[in-house]
mmCIF file of C-alpha atoms in Angstrom:
data_model
loop_
_atom_site.group_PDB
_atom_site.id
_atom_site.type_symbol
_atom_site.label_atom_id
_atom_site.label_comp_id
_atom_site.label_asym_id
_atom_site.label_seq_id
_atom_site.Cartn_x
_atom_site.Cartn_y
_atom_site.Cartn_z
ATOM 1 C CA MET A 15 -18.010 -9.176 15.404
ATOM 2 C CA ILE A 16 -14.252 -8.651 15.380
ATOM 3 C CA ASN A 17 -13.011 -5.064 15.541
ATOM 4 C CA TYR A 18 -9.921 -4.434 13.386
ATOM 5 C CA VAL A 19 -7.400 -1.729 14.324
ATOM 6 C CA LEU A 20 -4.181 -0.753 12.536
ATOM 7 C CA PHE A 21 -1.670 0.391 15.145
ATOM 8 C CA ASP A 22 1.437 2.561 15.005
ATOM 9 C CA GLY A 23 3.998 0.370 16.738
ATOM 10 C CA PRO A 24 6.099 2.371 19.206
ATOM 11 C CA GLU A 25 9.161 0.377 18.081
ATOM 12 C CA VAL A 26 8.625 1.225 14.402
ATOM 13 C CA ARG A 27 7.019 4.638 14.072
ATOM 14 C CA PRO A 28 10.199 6.687 14.838
ATOM 15 C CA HIS A 29 11.915 5.022 11.867
ATOM 16 C CA LEU A 30 9.172 6.183 9.485
ATOM 17 C CA LEU A 31 9.448 9.873 10.304
ATOM 18 C CA PRO A 32 8.973 12.446 8.864
ATOM 19 C CA LEU A 33 6.273 10.772 6.695
ATOM 20 C CA VAL A 34 4.188 9.746 9.695
ATOM 21 C CA PHE A 35 4.218 13.150 11.372
ATOM 22 C CA THR A 36 0.964 13.849 9.510
ATOM 23 C CA ARG A 37 -0.563 10.388 9.050
ATOM 24 C CA PRO A 38 -0.760 6.953 10.702
ATOM 25 C CA MET A 39 1.659 4.330 9.390
ATOM 26 C CA ALA A 40 -1.101 2.510 7.520
ATOM 27 C CA GLU A 41 -1.900 5.639 5.491
ATOM 28 C CA LEU A 42 1.423 5.278 3.688
ATOM 29 C CA ARG A 43 1.078 4.248 0.054
ATOM 30 C CA ILE A 44 2.972 1.199 -1.174
ATOM 31 C CA GLY A 45 2.070 -0.413 -4.472
ATOM 32 C CA ILE A 46 -1.158 1.024 -5.866
ATOM 33 C CA ARG A 47 -3.074 1.412 -2.622
ATOM 34 C CA THR A 48 -2.396 2.669 0.872
ATOM 35 C CA ILE A 49 -1.999 -0.038 3.511
ATOM 36 C CA THR A 50 -5.394 0.978 4.964
ATOM 37 C CA GLU A 51 -7.030 0.530 1.558
ATOM 38 C CA LYS A 52 -5.471 -2.919 1.189
ATOM 39 C CA TRP A 53 -6.860 -4.098 4.542
ATOM 40 C CA THR A 54 -10.295 -2.618 3.810
ATOM 41 C CA ASP A 55 -10.413 -4.611 0.578
ATOM 42 C CA TRP A 56 -9.239 -7.882 2.124
ATOM 43 C CA LEU A 57 -11.336 -7.670 5.317
ATOM 44 C CA GLY A 58 -14.472 -6.203 3.775
ATOM 45 C CA VAL A 59 -14.663 -3.665 6.626
ATOM 46 C CA GLN A 60 -12.968 -0.341 7.296
ATOM 47 C CA PRO A 61 -10.324 -0.717 10.046
ATOM 48 C CA THR A 62 -9.611 2.213 12.336
ATOM 49 C CA HIS A 63 -6.244 3.620 13.431
ATOM 50 C CA TYR A 64 -4.485 3.554 16.800
ATOM 51 C CA THR A 65 -1.892 6.288 16.508
ATOM 52 C CA GLN A 66 -0.533 9.407 18.206
ATOM 53 C CA SER A 67 -3.089 11.392 20.203
ATOM 54 C CA TYR A 68 -2.750 14.506 18.025
ATOM 55 C CA LEU A 69 -3.719 12.453 14.938
ATOM 56 C CA GLN A 70 -6.669 10.635 16.493
ATOM 57 C CA GLU A 71 -9.203 13.389 15.808
ATOM 58 C CA LYS A 72 -8.685 12.976 12.057
ATOM 59 C CA TYR A 73 -8.069 9.228 12.281
ATOM 60 C CA PRO A 74 -10.422 7.994 15.028
ATOM 61 C CA TYR A 75 -9.793 4.803 16.960
ATOM 62 C CA LYS A 76 -12.687 2.420 17.591
ATOM 63 C CA LYS A 77 -12.482 0.411 20.812
ATOM 64 C CA GLY A 78 -14.027 -3.051 20.983
ATOM 65 C CA SER A 79 -14.320 -5.988 23.374
ATOM 66 C CA ASP A 80 -12.846 -8.315 20.736
ATOM 67 C CA THR A 81 -10.186 -6.481 18.743
ATOM 68 C CA ILE A 82 -7.396 -7.616 16.451
ATOM 69 C CA TYR A 83 -4.606 -5.040 16.475
ATOM 70 C CA ILE A 84 -2.589 -5.191 13.254
ATOM 71 C CA HIS A 85 0.882 -3.724 12.646
ATOM 72 C CA GLY A 86 0.301 -0.537 10.632
ATOM 73 C CA GLY A 87 3.070 -1.393 8.180
ATOM 74 C CA LEU A 88 1.853 -4.912 7.430
ATOM 75 C CA CYS A 89 0.468 -5.705 3.971
ATOM 76 C CA PRO A 90 -2.324 -8.333 3.849
ATOM 77 C CA SER A 91 -2.421 -11.676 2.085
ATOM 78 C CA GLU A 92 -4.891 -14.564 2.053
ATOM 79 C CA ARG A 93 -2.736 -16.773 4.285
ATOM 80 C CA LEU A 94 -2.149 -13.932 6.733
ATOM 81 C CA ILE A 95 -5.871 -13.185 7.006
ATOM 82 C CA ARG A 96 -6.524 -16.820 7.947
ATOM 83 C CA SER A 97 -3.809 -16.718 10.598
ATOM 84 C CA LEU A 98 -5.294 -13.578 12.143
ATOM 85 C CA GLU A 99 -8.748 -15.143 12.303
ATOM 86 C CA GLU A 100 -7.265 -18.156 14.137
ATOM 87 C CA LEU A 101 -5.814 -16.015 16.934
ATOM 88 C CA GLU A 102 -7.365 -16.491 20.351
ATOM 89 C CA PRO A 103 -7.823 -13.597 22.823
ATOM 90 C CA GLY A 104 -4.492 -12.805 24.439
ATOM 91 C CA GLU A 105 -2.472 -14.314 21.582
ATOM 92 C CA ALA A 106 0.052 -12.386 19.534
ATOM 93 C CA LEU A 107 1.300 -13.254 16.052
ATOM 94 C CA LEU A 108 4.994 -12.628 15.453
ATOM 95 C CA GLN A 109 7.598 -13.161 12.786
ATOM 96 C CA GLY A 110 10.965 -13.123 14.470
ATOM 97 C CA PRO A 111 11.100 -9.902 16.532
ATOM 98 C CA ILE A 112 8.271 -8.250 14.579
ATOM 99 C CA LEU A 113 4.874 -8.063 16.265
ATOM 100 C CA LEU A 114 2.381 -8.578 13.428
ATOM 101 C CA ALA A 115 -0.879 -8.664 15.371
ATOM 102 C CA VAL A 116 -2.502 -9.125 18.787
ATOM 103 C CA ARG A 117 -6.047 -10.125 19.716
ATOM 104 C CA GLY A 118 -7.580 -8.731 22.883
ATOM 105 C CA LYS A 119 -9.597 -5.985 24.533
ATOM 106 C CA HIS A 120 -8.450 -2.369 24.679
ATOM 107 C CA LEU A 121 -4.648 -2.333 24.947
ATOM 108 C CA PRO A 122 -2.432 0.687 25.628
ATOM 109 C CA LEU A 123 -0.480 1.717 22.527
ATOM 110 C CA GLU A 124 2.832 1.427 24.361
ATOM 111 C CA SER A 125 2.067 -2.219 25.212
ATOM 112 C CA LEU A 126 2.028 -3.239 21.545
ATOM 113 C CA ILE A 127 5.634 -4.414 21.461
ATOM 114 C CA HIS A 128 7.076 -7.784 20.475
ATOM 115 C CA ASP A 129 8.488 -8.715 23.897
ATOM 116 C CA ASN A 130 5.409 -7.958 25.999
ATOM 117 C CA PRO A 131 5.284 -10.894 28.441
ATOM 118 C CA ALA A 132 1.497 -10.640 28.692
ATOM 119 C CA PHE A 133 1.055 -12.009 25.182
ATOM 120 C CA HIS A 134 0.918 -15.710 24.388
ATOM 121 C CA LYS A 135 3.092 -15.831 21.275
ATOM 122 C CA GLN A 136 2.342 -17.602 18.005
ATOM 123 C CA TYR A 137 4.756 -17.451 15.082
ATOM 124 C CA TYR A 138 4.017 -16.878 11.410
ATOM 125 C CA TRP A 139 6.433 -18.629 9.068
ATOM 126 C CA ASP A 140 5.200 -17.626 5.598
ATOM 127 C CA LYS A 141 6.570 -14.631 3.736
ATOM 128 C CA VAL A 142 5.184 -11.264 4.787
ATOM 129 C CA THR A 143 5.633 -7.734 3.491
ATOM 130 C CA VAL A 144 5.936 -5.360 6.415
ATOM 131 C CA VAL A 145 7.220 -1.787 6.356
ATOM 132 C CA GLN A 146 9.652 -1.247 9.230
ATOM 133 C CA ARG A 147 11.938 1.447 7.790
ATOM 134 C CA LEU A 148 11.594 4.107 5.085
ATOM 135 C CA PRO A 149 13.678 2.158 2.505
ATOM 136 C CA ASP A 150 11.155 -0.707 2.774
ATOM 137 C CA LEU A 151 8.603 1.420 0.927
ATOM 138 C CA VAL A 152 10.616 1.472 -2.293
ATOM 139 C CA ALA A 153 12.185 -1.969 -1.775
ATOM 140 C CA TYR A 154 8.740 -3.637 -1.707
ATOM 141 C CA ASN A 155 6.899 -1.233 -4.009
ATOM 142 C CA GLY A 156 7.262 -3.303 -7.193
ATOM 143 C CA GLU A 157 5.911 -6.499 -5.633
ATOM 144 C CA GLN A 158 3.048 -4.581 -4.030
ATOM 145 C CA ILE A 159 2.117 -2.978 -7.362
ATOM 146 C CA ALA A 160 1.833 -6.514 -8.766
ATOM 147 C CA ALA A 161 -0.218 -7.750 -5.777
ATOM 148 C CA ASP A 162 -2.584 -4.766 -5.857
ATOM 149 C CA PHE A 163 -2.900 -5.037 -9.639
ATOM 150 C CA GLU A 164 -4.234 -8.600 -9.323
ATOM 151 C CA ARG A 165 -6.817 -7.565 -6.706
ATOM 152 C CA ILE A 166 -7.973 -4.417 -8.496
ATOM 153 C CA THR A 167 -8.284 -5.937 -11.973
ATOM 154 C CA GLU A 168 -9.701 -9.362 -11.094
ATOM 155 C CA GLY A 169 -12.817 -10.009 -13.170
ATOM 156 C CA ARG A 170 -12.648 -6.588 -14.813
ATOM 157 C CA THR A 171 -11.897 -5.456 -18.373
ATOM 158 C CA SER A 172 -9.420 -2.719 -19.190
ATOM 159 C CA GLN A 173 -10.333 0.184 -21.432
ATOM 160 C CA PRO A 174 -8.833 -0.445 -24.889
ATOM 161 C CA ILE A 175 -5.751 1.320 -26.223
ATOM 162 C CA THR A 176 -7.103 3.081 -29.293
ATOM 163 C CA ASP A 177 -4.264 5.469 -30.127
ATOM 164 C CA ARG A 178 -2.505 3.990 -33.170
ATOM 165 C CA PHE A 179 0.801 5.676 -32.282
ATOM 166 C CA THR A 180 1.024 4.080 -28.813
ATOM 167 C CA ALA A 181 3.154 0.925 -28.577
ATOM 168 C CA TYR A 182 2.550 -1.634 -25.851
ATOM 169 C CA TYR A 183 4.059 -4.938 -24.749
ATOM 170 C CA ASN A 184 2.400 -7.696 -22.680
ATOM 171 C CA GLU A 185 -1.063 -6.166 -22.997
ATOM 172 C CA SER A 186 -2.581 -8.591 -20.463
ATOM 173 C CA LYS A 187 -0.630 -6.818 -17.716
ATOM 174 C CA ILE A 188 -1.765 -3.323 -18.691
ATOM 175 C CA PHE A 189 -4.970 -1.982 -17.131
ATOM 176 C CA ILE A 190 -6.511 1.343 -18.083
ATOM 177 C CA GLU A 191 -9.416 2.917 -16.194
ATOM 178 C CA GLU A 192 -12.057 5.196 -17.687
ATOM 179 C CA GLY A 193 -11.070 8.672 -18.781
ATOM 180 C CA VAL A 194 -7.358 7.959 -19.377
ATOM 181 C CA GLU A 195 -5.745 10.109 -22.081
ATOM 182 C CA LEU A 196 -2.956 8.277 -23.883
ATOM 183 C CA ARG A 197 -1.009 9.655 -26.856
ATOM 184 C CA SER A 198 2.150 8.449 -28.651
ATOM 185 C CA ALA A 199 3.433 6.528 -25.605
ATOM 186 C CA ILE A 200 5.362 3.306 -25.016
ATOM 187 C CA LEU A 201 4.019 0.930 -22.349
ATOM 188 C CA ASN A 202 6.269 -2.026 -21.514
ATOM 189 C CA ALA A 203 4.707 -4.474 -19.041
ATOM 190 C CA GLU A 204 7.063 -7.384 -19.767
ATOM 191 C CA ASN A 205 8.674 -7.124 -16.325
ATOM 192 C CA GLY A 206 5.638 -6.085 -14.331
ATOM 193 C CA PRO A 207 2.107 -4.679 -14.624
ATOM 194 C CA ILE A 208 1.143 -1.135 -15.550
ATOM 195 C CA TYR A 209 -1.938 0.435 -13.972
ATOM 196 C CA LEU A 210 -3.370 3.774 -15.147
ATOM 197 C CA GLY A 211 -6.136 5.087 -12.903
ATOM 198 C CA LYS A 212 -9.195 7.117 -13.744
ATOM 199 C CA ASP A 213 -8.579 10.332 -15.714
ATOM 200 C CA VAL A 214 -4.790 9.890 -15.837
ATOM 201 C CA GLN A 215 -3.081 11.897 -18.597
ATOM 202 C CA VAL A 216 -0.127 10.265 -20.358
ATOM 203 C CA GLN A 217 1.176 12.952 -22.672
ATOM 204 C CA ASP A 218 3.076 12.601 -25.945
ATOM 205 C CA GLY A 219 6.329 10.644 -25.927
ATOM 206 C CA VAL A 220 6.033 9.130 -22.440
ATOM 207 C CA ILE A 221 7.840 5.811 -21.814
ATOM 208 C CA ILE A 222 6.617 3.576 -18.983
ATOM 209 C CA GLN A 223 8.241 0.400 -17.634
ATOM 210 C CA GLY A 224 6.315 -1.896 -15.314
ATOM 211 C CA PRO A 225 5.725 -2.448 -12.527
ATOM 212 C CA PHE A 226 4.209 1.033 -12.496
ATOM 213 C CA ALA A 227 1.043 2.732 -11.284
ATOM 214 C CA ALA A 228 -0.415 6.194 -11.835
ATOM 215 C CA LEU A 229 -3.522 6.980 -9.805
ATOM 216 C CA GLU A 230 -6.611 9.064 -10.439
ATOM 217 C CA GLY A 231 -6.009 12.442 -12.010
ATOM 218 C CA ALA A 232 -2.233 12.119 -12.302
ATOM 219 C CA VAL A 233 -0.467 13.814 -15.213
ATOM 220 C CA ILE A 234 2.741 12.522 -16.822
ATOM 221 C CA ASN A 235 4.274 15.363 -18.811
ATOM 222 C CA LEU A 236 5.634 15.289 -22.360
ATOM 223 C CA GLY A 237 8.494 12.870 -22.844
ATOM 224 C CA GLY A 238 8.484 11.568 -19.270
ATOM 225 C CA LYS A 239 10.458 8.400 -18.529
ATOM 226 C CA MET A 240 8.759 6.308 -15.850
ATOM 227 C CA ARG A 241 11.011 3.460 -14.752
ATOM 228 C CA LYS A 242 10.059 0.304 -12.825
ATOM 229 C CA SER A 243 8.748 0.125 -9.257
ATOM 230 C CA THR A 244 7.276 3.620 -9.364
ATOM 231 C CA THR A 245 3.926 4.824 -8.036
ATOM 232 C CA ILE A 246 2.514 8.218 -8.948
ATOM 233 C CA GLY A 247 -0.197 9.081 -6.432
ATOM 234 C CA PRO A 248 -3.538 10.762 -7.151
ATOM 235 C CA HIS A 249 -3.491 14.218 -8.747
ATOM 236 C CA CYS A 250 0.299 14.383 -9.023
ATOM 237 C CA LYS A 251 2.034 16.061 -11.957
ATOM 238 C CA VAL A 252 5.357 14.508 -12.969
ATOM 239 C CA GLY A 253 7.939 14.743 -15.721
ATOM 240 C CA GLY A 254 11.515 13.889 -16.545
ATOM 241 C CA GLU A 255 12.869 10.535 -15.352
ATOM 242 C CA ILE A 256 11.530 8.815 -12.227
ATOM 243 C CA SER A 257 12.714 5.450 -10.902
ATOM 244 C CA MET A 258 11.809 3.370 -7.811
ATOM 245 C CA SER A 259 9.861 6.226 -6.272
ATOM 246 C CA ILE A 260 6.514 6.775 -4.546
ATOM 247 C CA LEU A 261 4.654 10.081 -4.760
ATOM 248 C CA MET A 262 1.974 9.813 -2.081
ATOM 249 C CA GLY A 263 -0.469 12.205 -3.755
ATOM 250 C CA TYR A 264 -1.104 15.861 -4.618
ATOM 251 C CA SER A 265 2.612 16.429 -5.264
ATOM 252 C CA ASN A 266 4.532 17.808 -8.225
ATOM 253 C CA LYS A 267 7.803 16.926 -9.888
ATOM 254 C CA GLY A 268 6.867 18.307 -13.275
ATOM 255 C CA HIS A 269 10.304 19.387 -14.473
ATOM 256 C CA ASP A 270 12.877 17.413 -16.455
ATOM 257 C CA GLY A 271 15.760 15.716 -14.655
ATOM 258 C CA PHE A 272 16.077 12.499 -12.678
#
């Protein structure tokens, strides 16, 4: 059985500080899910993390005789999964100078670089979403909300919008989990999906433009303006105007202002 590991590339990690001081790269949230959660869904198994030694106690690394090491900033897709499965031991998958994945036995973290001569290189030519720098998180967030939305909602039925004072547009791209409180809001999913997670509170007068996601337990205060490509992580409390932003979770920006 193949062992899957999400690694913190030594060429990339410094560019994602300070966010990765306290977490592996794959624990960053982009779209609705973290990168780890995306891979767990696509692979059907929980990958482990190969990161800095001081983080390994919380995020343990599982060694294996047949391991596929995956760039911690890489977001999965069906075509990419197939390409990873086709890798032979000793082969690396690259796109330009970006090392996407390597298959092999235990490899030192510092060896996971694109120009390692020990790797037999294969190249991936389809489009990929890979986080290499901090601005990539917000640049790709809208498209990842849409991709995650399709995975999360496939074959499922949204809770109905029962509040008669809430207006909504493009209802097929709005998904509401159980326990959501929604009052006198405007939901516009014409330019991208809107996902409201379990027990989210959308208070009176809130305006939301898709693509947008609010995760479990989040609260959007009275009159909040949530613009496109925004993710509000679990148990956050937000207000005012927010645009092209990601709140990872358990954070507050409850005041008015932009």
